[in-house]
Amino acid sequence: MLFGAGAAVIAVLLQGKPLAFDFRPTYIASLLYLALFGSVIAFAAYFTLLGRIGAGRAGYVAVAVPILALLLSGFFEGFVWRIWTVLGIASAVLGNLIMLAEPAGLYRWRVWRRSARGVSSSSA
């Protein structure tokens, strides 16, 4: 975050604009909210998740975050839903379900698929 802040300051100065801070209570409250919930608490929650389910499974949170952002944007900002958005969310959810599925369920699906094709389990 420090590098990002530094890059932002350099960009502002290169544009010849003054550095400014908004002292309105709503701005300060939103800044504190993002600092606390968007960084500190989210980081702690993610590390708790890492400890409980492991890095591989916890990594799929990165797929869920944009979906949550779209839902919140639709609710609060009037985001216009299009078919590609819905299909993207559906594919992300399906991908997560497949990756988080228990191996036994995957094994049962493979056995079912082989039997549907008429292949015996001993030959494949």
PDB file of N, CA and C in Angstrom, residues 10-107:
ATOM      1  N   ILE A  10       3.148  10.804  -6.603  1.00  0.00           N
ATOM      2  CA  ILE A  10       3.969  11.196  -7.754  1.00  0.00           C
ATOM      3  C   ILE A  10       3.083  11.568  -8.938  1.00  0.00           C
ATOM      4  N   ALA A  11       2.028  10.792  -9.192  1.00  0.00           N
ATOM      5  CA  ALA A  11       1.122  11.083 -10.307  1.00  0.00           C
ATOM      6  C   ALA A  11       0.438  12.431 -10.122  1.00  0.00           C
ATOM      7  N   VAL A  12       0.021  12.737  -8.907  1.00  0.00           N
ATOM      8  CA  VAL A  12      -0.636  14.024  -8.633  1.00  0.00           C
ATOM      9  C   VAL A  12       0.341  15.173  -8.844  1.00  0.00           C
ATOM     10  N   LEU A  13       1.547  15.017  -8.335  1.00  0.00           N
ATOM     11  CA  LEU A  13       2.544  16.085  -8.469  1.00  0.00           C
ATOM     12  C   LEU A  13       2.955  16.291  -9.928  1.00  0.00           C
ATOM     13  N   LEU A  14       3.071  15.211 -10.702  1.00  0.00           N
ATOM     14  CA  LEU A  14       3.425  15.337 -12.116  1.00  0.00           C
ATOM     15  C   LEU A  14       2.332  16.041 -12.913  1.00  0.00           C
ATOM     16  N   GLN A  15       1.093  15.938 -12.455  1.00  0.00           N
ATOM     17  CA  GLN A  15      -0.012  16.621 -13.128  1.00  0.00           C
ATOM     18  C   GLN A  15      -0.125  18.079 -12.693  1.00  0.00           C
ATOM     19  N   GLY A  16       0.698  18.484 -11.741  1.00  0.00           N
ATOM     20  CA  GLY A  16       0.675  19.860 -11.274  1.00  0.00           C
ATOM     21  C   GLY A  16      -0.496  20.195 -10.372  1.00  0.00           C
ATOM     22  N   LYS A  17      -1.102  19.186  -9.776  1.00  0.00           N
ATOM     23  CA  LYS A  17      -2.246  19.414  -8.895  1.00  0.00           C
ATOM     24  C   LYS A  17      -1.773  19.423  -7.445  1.00  0.00           C
ATOM     25  N   PRO A  18      -2.469  20.163  -6.591  1.00  0.00           N
ATOM     26  CA  PRO A  18      -2.060  20.199  -5.175  1.00  0.00           C
ATOM     27  C   PRO A  18      -2.531  18.949  -4.427  1.00  0.00           C
ATOM     28  N   LEU A  19      -1.763  18.566  -3.416  1.00  0.00           N
ATOM     29  CA  LEU A  19      -2.187  17.485  -2.533  1.00  0.00           C
ATOM     30  C   LEU A  19      -3.284  18.025  -1.623  1.00  0.00           C
ATOM     31  N   ALA A  20      -4.353  17.277  -1.466  1.00  0.00           N
ATOM     32  CA  ALA A  20      -5.479  17.745  -0.652  1.00  0.00           C
ATOM     33  C   ALA A  20      -6.058  16.571   0.126  1.00  0.00           C
ATOM     34  N   PHE A  21      -6.695  16.889   1.225  1.00  0.00           N
ATOM     35  CA  PHE A  21      -7.379  15.888   2.033  1.00  0.00           C
ATOM     36  C   PHE A  21      -8.768  16.409   2.346  1.00  0.00           C
ATOM     37  N   ASP A  22      -9.754  15.562   2.195  1.00  0.00           N
ATOM     38  CA  ASP A  22     -11.141  15.936   2.448  1.00  0.00           C
ATOM     39  C   ASP A  22     -11.445  15.687   3.927  1.00  0.00           C
ATOM     40  N   PHE A  23     -11.772  16.732   4.650  1.00  0.00           N
ATOM     41  CA  PHE A  23     -12.012  16.615   6.086  1.00  0.00           C
ATOM     42  C   PHE A  23     -13.489  16.451   6.445  1.00  0.00           C
ATOM     43  N   ARG A  24     -14.341  16.214   5.452  1.00  0.00           N
ATOM     44  CA  ARG A  24     -15.750  15.994   5.765  1.00  0.00           C
ATOM     45  C   ARG A  24     -15.896  14.691   6.552  1.00  0.00           C
ATOM     46  N   PRO A  25     -16.812  14.667   7.532  1.00  0.00           N
ATOM     47  CA  PRO A  25     -16.991  13.457   8.351  1.00  0.00           C
ATOM     48  C   PRO A  25     -17.339  12.216   7.530  1.00  0.00           C
ATOM     49  N   THR A  26     -18.117  12.379   6.463  1.00  0.00           N
ATOM     50  CA  THR A  26     -18.470  11.210   5.651  1.00  0.00           C
ATOM     51  C   THR A  26     -17.240  10.612   4.975  1.00  0.00           C
ATOM     52  N   TYR A  27     -16.328  11.463   4.516  1.00  0.00           N
ATOM     53  CA  TYR A  27     -15.111  10.970   3.880  1.00  0.00           C
ATOM     54  C   TYR A  27     -14.223  10.261   4.896  1.00  0.00           C
ATOM     55  N   ILE A  28     -14.043  10.863   6.045  1.00  0.00           N
ATOM     56  CA  ILE A  28     -13.194  10.260   7.082  1.00  0.00           C
ATOM     57  C   ILE A  28     -13.798   8.943   7.560  1.00  0.00           C
ATOM     58  N   ALA A  29     -15.121   8.903   7.710  1.00  0.00           N
ATOM     59  CA  ALA A  29     -15.776   7.660   8.136  1.00  0.00           C
ATOM     60  C   ALA A  29     -15.588   6.561   7.093  1.00  0.00           C
ATOM     61  N   SER A  30     -15.731   6.900   5.816  1.00  0.00           N
ATOM     62  CA  SER A  30     -15.548   5.884   4.771  1.00  0.00           C
ATOM     63  C   SER A  30     -14.096   5.433   4.690  1.00  0.00           C
ATOM     64  N   LEU A  31     -13.161   6.332   4.903  1.00  0.00           N
ATOM     65  CA  LEU A  31     -11.741   5.975   4.913  1.00  0.00           C
ATOM     66  C   LEU A  31     -11.426   5.034   6.069  1.00  0.00           C
ATOM     67  N   LEU A  32     -11.945   5.337   7.246  1.00  0.00           N
ATOM     68  CA  LEU A  32     -11.729   4.463   8.402  1.00  0.00           C
ATOM     69  C   LEU A  32     -12.394   3.104   8.204  1.00  0.00           C
ATOM     70  N   TYR A  33     -13.581   3.101   7.613  1.00  0.00           N
ATOM     71  CA  TYR A  33     -14.276   1.839   7.340  1.00  0.00           C
ATOM     72  C   TYR A  33     -13.441   0.958   6.412  1.00  0.00           C
ATOM     73  N   LEU A  34     -12.947   1.547   5.327  1.00  0.00           N
ATOM     74  CA  LEU A  34     -12.138   0.767   4.387  1.00  0.00           C
ATOM     75  C   LEU A  34     -10.835   0.300   5.016  1.00  0.00           C
ATOM     76  N   ALA A  35     -10.223   1.154   5.828  1.00  0.00           N
ATOM     77  CA  ALA A  35      -8.971   0.761   6.476  1.00  0.00           C
ATOM     78  C   ALA A  35      -9.201  -0.379   7.456  1.00  0.00           C
ATOM     79  N   LEU A  36     -10.282  -0.313   8.201  1.00  0.00           N
ATOM     80  CA  LEU A  36     -10.540  -1.327   9.217  1.00  0.00           C
ATOM     81  C   LEU A  36     -11.099  -2.612   8.610  1.00  0.00           C
ATOM     82  N   PHE A  37     -12.226  -2.520   7.919  1.00  0.00           N
ATOM     83  CA  PHE A  37     -12.884  -3.721   7.410  1.00  0.00           C
ATOM     84  C   PHE A  37     -12.261  -4.219   6.104  1.00  0.00           C
ATOM     85  N   GLY A  38     -11.872  -3.311   5.244  1.00  0.00           N
ATOM     86  CA  GLY A  38     -11.317  -3.711   3.961  1.00  0.00           C
ATOM     87  C   GLY A  38      -9.892  -4.197   4.028  1.00  0.00           C
ATOM     88  N   SER A  39      -9.198  -3.914   5.110  1.00  0.00           N
ATOM     89  CA  SER A  39      -7.802  -4.326   5.213  1.00  0.00           C
ATOM     90  C   SER A  39      -7.543  -5.168   6.450  1.00  0.00           C
ATOM     91  N   VAL A  40      -7.668  -4.579   7.606  1.00  0.00           N
ATOM     92  CA  VAL A  40      -7.264  -5.242   8.845  1.00  0.00           C
ATOM     93  C   VAL A  40      -8.122  -6.472   9.134  1.00  0.00           C
ATOM     94  N   ILE A  41      -9.429  -6.305   9.184  1.00  0.00           N
ATOM     95  CA  ILE A  41     -10.313  -7.423   9.526  1.00  0.00           C
ATOM     96  C   ILE A  41     -10.333  -8.459   8.401  1.00  0.00           C
ATOM     97  N   ALA A  42     -10.345  -8.005   7.146  1.00  0.00           N
ATOM     98  CA  ALA A  42     -10.335  -8.947   6.024  1.00  0.00           C
ATOM     99  C   ALA A  42      -9.050  -9.773   6.018  1.00  0.00           C
ATOM    100  N   PHE A  43      -7.930  -9.152   6.306  1.00  0.00           N
ATOM    101  CA  PHE A  43      -6.647  -9.855   6.355  1.00  0.00           C
ATOM    102  C   PHE A  43      -6.653 -10.901   7.463  1.00  0.00           C
ATOM    103  N   ALA A  44      -7.135 -10.528   8.632  1.00  0.00           N
ATOM    104  CA  ALA A  44      -7.202 -11.475   9.752  1.00  0.00           C
ATOM    105  C   ALA A  44      -8.160 -12.625   9.438  1.00  0.00           C
ATOM    106  N   ALA A  45      -9.289 -12.316   8.827  1.00  0.00           N
ATOM    107  CA  ALA A  45     -10.251 -13.365   8.471  1.00  0.00           C
ATOM    108  C   ALA A  45      -9.660 -14.318   7.441  1.00  0.00           C
ATOM    109  N   TYR A  46      -8.919 -13.784   6.481  1.00  0.00           N
ATOM    110  CA  TYR A  46      -8.306 -14.635   5.465  1.00  0.00           C
ATOM    111  C   TYR A  46      -7.254 -15.556   6.082  1.00  0.00           C
ATOM    112  N   PHE A  47      -6.459 -15.042   7.005  1.00  0.00           N
ATOM    113  CA  PHE A  47      -5.468 -15.895   7.660  1.00  0.00           C
ATOM    114  C   PHE A  47      -6.129 -16.964   8.526  1.00  0.00           C
ATOM    115  N   THR A  48      -7.253 -16.644   9.132  1.00  0.00           N
ATOM    116  CA  THR A  48      -8.009 -17.657   9.871  1.00  0.00           C
ATOM    117  C   THR A  48      -8.500 -18.738   8.916  1.00  0.00           C
ATOM    118  N   LEU A  49      -9.007 -18.323   7.768  1.00  0.00           N
ATOM    119  CA  LEU A  49      -9.461 -19.268   6.755  1.00  0.00           C
ATOM    120  C   LEU A  49      -8.308 -20.138   6.260  1.00  0.00           C
ATOM    121  N   LEU A  50      -7.149 -19.543   6.051  1.00  0.00           N
ATOM    122  CA  LEU A  50      -5.966 -20.307   5.640  1.00  0.00           C
ATOM    123  C   LEU A  50      -5.646 -21.405   6.639  1.00  0.00           C
ATOM    124  N   GLY A  51      -5.702 -21.060   7.914  1.00  0.00           N
ATOM    125  CA  GLY A  51      -5.400 -22.035   8.949  1.00  0.00           C
ATOM    126  C   GLY A  51      -6.424 -23.154   9.029  1.00  0.00           C
ATOM    127  N   ARG A  52      -7.657 -22.843   8.714  1.00  0.00           N
ATOM    128  CA  ARG A  52      -8.721 -23.846   8.848  1.00  0.00           C
ATOM    129  C   ARG A  52      -8.855 -24.765   7.641  1.00  0.00           C
ATOM    130  N   ILE A  53      -8.747 -24.220   6.424  1.00  0.00           N
ATOM    131  CA  ILE A  53      -8.993 -25.055   5.243  1.00  0.00           C
ATOM    132  C   ILE A  53      -7.800 -25.158   4.303  1.00  0.00           C
ATOM    133  N   GLY A  54      -6.723 -24.475   4.579  1.00  0.00           N
ATOM    134  CA  GLY A  54      -5.532 -24.571   3.740  1.00  0.00           C
ATOM    135  C   GLY A  54      -5.504 -23.532   2.633  1.00  0.00           C
ATOM    136  N   ALA A  55      -4.303 -23.352   2.094  1.00  0.00           N
ATOM    137  CA  ALA A  55      -4.089 -22.304   1.094  1.00  0.00           C
ATOM    138  C   ALA A  55      -4.817 -22.579  -0.218  1.00  0.00           C
ATOM    139  N   GLY A  56      -4.835 -23.838  -0.642  1.00  0.00           N
ATOM    140  CA  GLY A  56      -5.474 -24.160  -1.919  1.00  0.00           C
ATOM    141  C   GLY A  56      -6.937 -23.796  -1.958  1.00  0.00           C
ATOM    142  N   ARG A  57      -7.644 -24.196  -0.932  1.00  0.00           N
ATOM    143  CA  ARG A  57      -9.083 -23.900  -0.893  1.00  0.00           C
ATOM    144  C   ARG A  57      -9.353 -22.435  -0.556  1.00  0.00           C
ATOM    145  N   ALA A  58      -8.545 -21.850   0.296  1.00  0.00           N
ATOM    146  CA  ALA A  58      -8.760 -20.448   0.661  1.00  0.00           C
ATOM    147  C   ALA A  58      -8.529 -19.524  -0.529  1.00  0.00           C
ATOM    148  N   GLY A  59      -7.730 -19.958  -1.482  1.00  0.00           N
ATOM    149  CA  GLY A  59      -7.470 -19.148  -2.663  1.00  0.00           C
ATOM    150  C   GLY A  59      -8.708 -18.884  -3.499  1.00  0.00           C
ATOM    151  N   TYR A  60      -9.707 -19.727  -3.368  1.00  0.00           N
ATOM    152  CA  TYR A  60     -10.922 -19.538  -4.150  1.00  0.00           C
ATOM    153  C   TYR A  60     -11.768 -18.379  -3.646  1.00  0.00           C
ATOM    154  N   VAL A  61     -11.370 -17.782  -2.542  1.00  0.00           N
ATOM    155  CA  VAL A  61     -12.022 -16.554  -2.076  1.00  0.00           C
ATOM    156  C   VAL A  61     -11.858 -15.470  -3.134  1.00  0.00           C
ATOM    157  N   ALA A  62     -10.729 -15.502  -3.845  1.00  0.00           N
ATOM    158  CA  ALA A  62     -10.474 -14.506  -4.884  1.00  0.00           C
ATOM    159  C   ALA A  62     -11.515 -14.568  -5.998  1.00  0.00           C
ATOM    160  N   VAL A  63     -12.150 -15.707  -6.180  1.00  0.00           N
ATOM    161  CA  VAL A  63     -13.211 -15.827  -7.181  1.00  0.00           C
ATOM    162  C   VAL A  63     -14.526 -15.298  -6.617  1.00  0.00           C
ATOM    163  N   ALA A  64     -14.730 -15.468  -5.323  1.00  0.00           N
ATOM    164  CA  ALA A  64     -15.992 -15.063  -4.707  1.00  0.00           C
ATOM    165  C   ALA A  64     -16.088 -13.554  -4.493  1.00  0.00           C
ATOM    166  N   VAL A  65     -14.974 -12.882  -4.296  1.00  0.00           N
ATOM    167  CA  VAL A  65     -15.003 -11.443  -3.999  1.00  0.00           C
ATOM    168  C   VAL A  65     -15.623 -10.627  -5.133  1.00  0.00           C
ATOM    169  N   PRO A  66     -15.247 -10.827  -6.397  1.00  0.00           N
ATOM    170  CA  PRO A  66     -15.910 -10.047  -7.457  1.00  0.00           C
ATOM    171  C   PRO A  66     -17.409 -10.319  -7.560  1.00  0.00           C
ATOM    172  N   ILE A  67     -17.816 -11.543  -7.267  1.00  0.00           N
ATOM    173  CA  ILE A  67     -19.247 -11.867  -7.300  1.00  0.00           C
ATOM    174  C   ILE A  67     -19.981 -11.071  -6.230  1.00  0.00           C
ATOM    175  N   LEU A  68     -19.428 -11.035  -5.038  1.00  0.00           N
ATOM    176  CA  LEU A  68     -20.026 -10.243  -3.962  1.00  0.00           C
ATOM    177  C   LEU A  68     -20.052  -8.766  -4.330  1.00  0.00           C
ATOM    178  N   ALA A  69     -18.986  -8.282  -4.948  1.00  0.00           N
ATOM    179  CA  ALA A  69     -18.943  -6.876  -5.364  1.00  0.00           C
ATOM    180  C   ALA A  69     -20.037  -6.570  -6.382  1.00  0.00           C
ATOM    181  N   LEU A  70     -20.272  -7.483  -7.320  1.00  0.00           N
ATOM    182  CA  LEU A  70     -21.346  -7.277  -8.296  1.00  0.00           C
ATOM    183  C   LEU A  70     -22.717  -7.253  -7.630  1.00  0.00           C
ATOM    184  N   LEU A  71     -22.930  -8.157  -6.687  1.00  0.00           N
ATOM    185  CA  LEU A  71     -24.215  -8.186  -5.983  1.00  0.00           C
ATOM    186  C   LEU A  71     -24.443  -6.894  -5.204  1.00  0.00           C
ATOM    187  N   LEU A  72     -23.415  -6.431  -4.508  1.00  0.00           N
ATOM    188  CA  LEU A  72     -23.542  -5.174  -3.761  1.00  0.00           C
ATOM    189  C   LEU A  72     -23.743  -3.991  -4.697  1.00  0.00           C
ATOM    190  N   SER A  73     -23.036  -3.989  -5.820  1.00  0.00           N
ATOM    191  CA  SER A  73     -23.195  -2.912  -6.788  1.00  0.00           C
ATOM    192  C   SER A  73     -24.601  -2.906  -7.373  1.00  0.00           C
ATOM    193  N   GLY A  74     -25.151  -4.079  -7.609  1.00  0.00           N
ATOM    194  CA  GLY A  74     -26.522  -4.147  -8.109  1.00  0.00           C
ATOM    195  C   GLY A  74     -27.526  -3.637  -7.099  1.00  0.00           C
ATOM    196  N   PHE A  75     -27.272  -3.915  -5.837  1.00  0.00           N
ATOM    197  CA  PHE A  75     -28.200  -3.504  -4.787  1.00  0.00           C
ATOM    198  C   PHE A  75     -28.091  -2.013  -4.475  1.00  0.00           C
ATOM    199  N   PHE A  76     -26.862  -1.508  -4.337  1.00  0.00           N
ATOM    200  CA  PHE A  76     -26.673  -0.130  -3.887  1.00  0.00           C
ATOM    201  C   PHE A  76     -26.487   0.881  -5.021  1.00  0.00           C
ATOM    202  N   GLU A  77     -25.918   0.449  -6.147  1.00  0.00           N
ATOM    203  CA  GLU A  77     -25.556   1.408  -7.188  1.00  0.00           C
ATOM    204  C   GLU A  77     -26.368   1.269  -8.468  1.00  0.00           C
ATOM    205  N   GLY A  78     -27.283   0.319  -8.500  1.00  0.00           N
ATOM    206  CA  GLY A  78     -28.106   0.150  -9.689  1.00  0.00           C
ATOM    207  C   GLY A  78     -27.364  -0.464 -10.869  1.00  0.00           C
ATOM    208  N   PHE A  79     -26.416  -1.339 -10.589  1.00  0.00           N
ATOM    209  CA  PHE A  79     -25.679  -2.018 -11.654  1.00  0.00           C
ATOM    210  C   PHE A  79     -26.658  -2.702 -12.598  1.00  0.00           C
ATOM    211  N   VAL A  80     -26.456  -2.535 -13.895  1.00  0.00           N
ATOM    212  CA  VAL A  80     -27.337  -3.125 -14.900  1.00  0.00           C
ATOM    213  C   VAL A  80     -26.815  -4.518 -15.238  1.00  0.00           C
ATOM    214  N   TRP A  81     -27.632  -5.521 -14.946  1.00  0.00           N
ATOM    215  CA  TRP A  81     -27.241  -6.912 -15.175  1.00  0.00           C
ATOM    216  C   TRP A  81     -27.440  -7.269 -16.634  1.00  0.00           C
ATOM    217  N   ARG A  82     -26.446  -7.909 -17.194  1.00  0.00           N
ATOM    218  CA  ARG A  82     -26.503  -8.386 -18.565  1.00  0.00           C
ATOM    219  C   ARG A  82     -26.295  -9.903 -18.561  1.00  0.00           C
ATOM    220  N   ILE A  83     -26.604 -10.526 -19.661  1.00  0.00           N
ATOM    221  CA  ILE A  83     -26.495 -11.983 -19.741  1.00  0.00           C
ATOM    222  C   ILE A  83     -25.056 -12.439 -19.500  1.00  0.00           C
ATOM    223  N   TRP A  84     -24.076 -11.670 -19.979  1.00  0.00           N
ATOM    224  CA  TRP A  84     -22.673 -12.066 -19.801  1.00  0.00           C
ATOM    225  C   TRP A  84     -22.259 -11.996 -18.339  1.00  0.00           C
ATOM    226  N   THR A  85     -22.830 -11.070 -17.607  1.00  0.00           N
ATOM    227  CA  THR A  85     -22.541 -10.985 -16.174  1.00  0.00           C
ATOM    228  C   THR A  85     -23.075 -12.217 -15.462  1.00  0.00           C
ATOM    229  N   VAL A  86     -24.303 -12.573 -15.772  1.00  0.00           N
ATOM    230  CA  VAL A  86     -24.927 -13.742 -15.141  1.00  0.00           C
ATOM    231  C   VAL A  86     -24.171 -15.016 -15.517  1.00  0.00           C
ATOM    232  N   LEU A  87     -23.802 -15.152 -16.790  1.00  0.00           N
ATOM    233  CA  LEU A  87     -23.045 -16.330 -17.220  1.00  0.00           C
ATOM    234  C   LEU A  87     -21.666 -16.376 -16.561  1.00  0.00           C
ATOM    235  N   GLY A  88     -21.041 -15.227 -16.393  1.00  0.00           N
ATOM    236  CA  GLY A  88     -19.743 -15.184 -15.718  1.00  0.00           C
ATOM    237  C   GLY A  88     -19.843 -15.605 -14.264  1.00  0.00           C
ATOM    238  N   ILE A  89     -20.864 -15.118 -13.585  1.00  0.00           N
ATOM    239  CA  ILE A  89     -21.072 -15.513 -12.188  1.00  0.00           C
ATOM    240  C   ILE A  89     -21.373 -17.003 -12.101  1.00  0.00           C
ATOM    241  N   ALA A  90     -22.218 -17.492 -12.998  1.00  0.00           N
ATOM    242  CA  ALA A  90     -22.557 -18.920 -12.979  1.00  0.00           C
ATOM    243  C   ALA A  90     -21.322 -19.780 -13.214  1.00  0.00           C
ATOM    244  N   SER A  91     -20.469 -19.381 -14.148  1.00  0.00           N
ATOM    245  CA  SER A  91     -19.264 -20.175 -14.404  1.00  0.00           C
ATOM    246  C   SER A  91     -18.291 -20.102 -13.235  1.00  0.00           C
ATOM    247  N   ALA A  92     -18.194 -18.958 -12.577  1.00  0.00           N
ATOM    248  CA  ALA A  92     -17.317 -18.844 -11.410  1.00  0.00           C
ATOM    249  C   ALA A  92     -17.819 -19.713 -10.262  1.00  0.00           C
ATOM    250  N   VAL A  93     -19.122 -19.686 -10.027  1.00  0.00           N
ATOM    251  CA  VAL A  93     -19.699 -20.512  -8.955  1.00  0.00           C
ATOM    252  C   VAL A  93     -19.529 -21.991  -9.282  1.00  0.00           C
ATOM    253  N   LEU A  94     -19.804 -22.371 -10.519  1.00  0.00           N
ATOM    254  CA  LEU A  94     -19.645 -23.772 -10.917  1.00  0.00           C
ATOM    255  C   LEU A  94     -18.188 -24.217 -10.781  1.00  0.00           C
ATOM    256  N   GLY A  95     -17.266 -23.373 -11.193  1.00  0.00           N
ATOM    257  CA  GLY A  95     -15.847 -23.699 -11.045  1.00  0.00           C
ATOM    258  C   GLY A  95     -15.452 -23.883  -9.596  1.00  0.00           C
ATOM    259  N   ASN A  96     -15.944 -23.016  -8.733  1.00  0.00           N
ATOM    260  CA  ASN A  96     -15.661 -23.166  -7.298  1.00  0.00           C
ATOM    261  C   ASN A  96     -16.250 -24.453  -6.751  1.00  0.00           C
ATOM    262  N   LEU A  97     -17.478 -24.767  -7.143  1.00  0.00           N
ATOM    263  CA  LEU A  97     -18.100 -26.000  -6.662  1.00  0.00           C
ATOM    264  C   LEU A  97     -17.317 -27.228  -7.119  1.00  0.00           C
ATOM    265  N   ILE A  98     -16.855 -27.207  -8.348  1.00  0.00           N
ATOM    266  CA  ILE A  98     -16.073 -28.339  -8.853  1.00  0.00           C
ATOM    267  C   ILE A  98     -14.756 -28.462  -8.095  1.00  0.00           C
ATOM    268  N   MET A  99     -14.065 -27.359  -7.902  1.00  0.00           N
ATOM    269  CA  MET A  99     -12.754 -27.411  -7.250  1.00  0.00           C
ATOM    270  C   MET A  99     -12.854 -27.732  -5.761  1.00  0.00           C
ATOM    271  N   LEU A 100     -13.940 -27.343  -5.135  1.00  0.00           N
ATOM    272  CA  LEU A 100     -14.091 -27.598  -3.703  1.00  0.00           C
ATOM    273  C   LEU A 100     -14.811 -28.909  -3.413  1.00  0.00           C
ATOM    274  N   ALA A 101     -15.210 -29.622  -4.458  1.00  0.00           N
ATOM    275  CA  ALA A 101     -15.928 -30.886  -4.270  1.00  0.00           C
ATOM    276  C   ALA A 101     -15.017 -31.916  -3.616  1.00  0.00           C
ATOM    277  N   GLU A 102     -15.624 -32.767  -2.865  1.00  0.00           N
ATOM    278  CA  GLU A 102     -14.873 -33.847  -2.222  1.00  0.00           C
ATOM    279  C   GLU A 102     -14.418 -34.848  -3.278  1.00  0.00           C
ATOM    280  N   PRO A 103     -13.209 -35.376  -3.158  1.00  0.00           N
ATOM    281  CA  PRO A 103     -12.721 -36.351  -4.140  1.00  0.00           C
ATOM    282  C   PRO A 103     -13.626 -37.573  -4.273  1.00  0.00           C
ATOM    283  N   ALA A 104     -14.277 -38.005  -3.193  1.00  0.00           N
ATOM    284  CA  ALA A 104     -15.171 -39.168  -3.274  1.00  0.00           C
ATOM    285  C   ALA A 104     -16.321 -38.885  -4.232  1.00  0.00           C
ATOM    286  N   GLY A 105     -16.853 -37.686  -4.196  1.00  0.00           N
ATOM    287  CA  GLY A 105     -17.923 -37.314  -5.118  1.00  0.00           C
ATOM    288  C   GLY A 105     -17.435 -37.318  -6.556  1.00  0.00           C
ATOM    289  N   LEU A 106     -16.218 -36.868  -6.773  1.00  0.00           N
ATOM    290  CA  LEU A 106     -15.636 -36.884  -8.105  1.00  0.00           C
ATOM    291  C   LEU A 106     -15.436 -38.320  -8.578  1.00  0.00           C
ATOM    292  N   TYR A 107     -15.004 -39.185  -7.682  1.00  0.00           N
ATOM    293  CA  TYR A 107     -14.820 -40.593  -8.024  1.00  0.00           C
ATOM    294  C   TYR A 107     -16.152 -41.222  -8.426  1.00  0.00           C
TER     295      TYR A 107
END
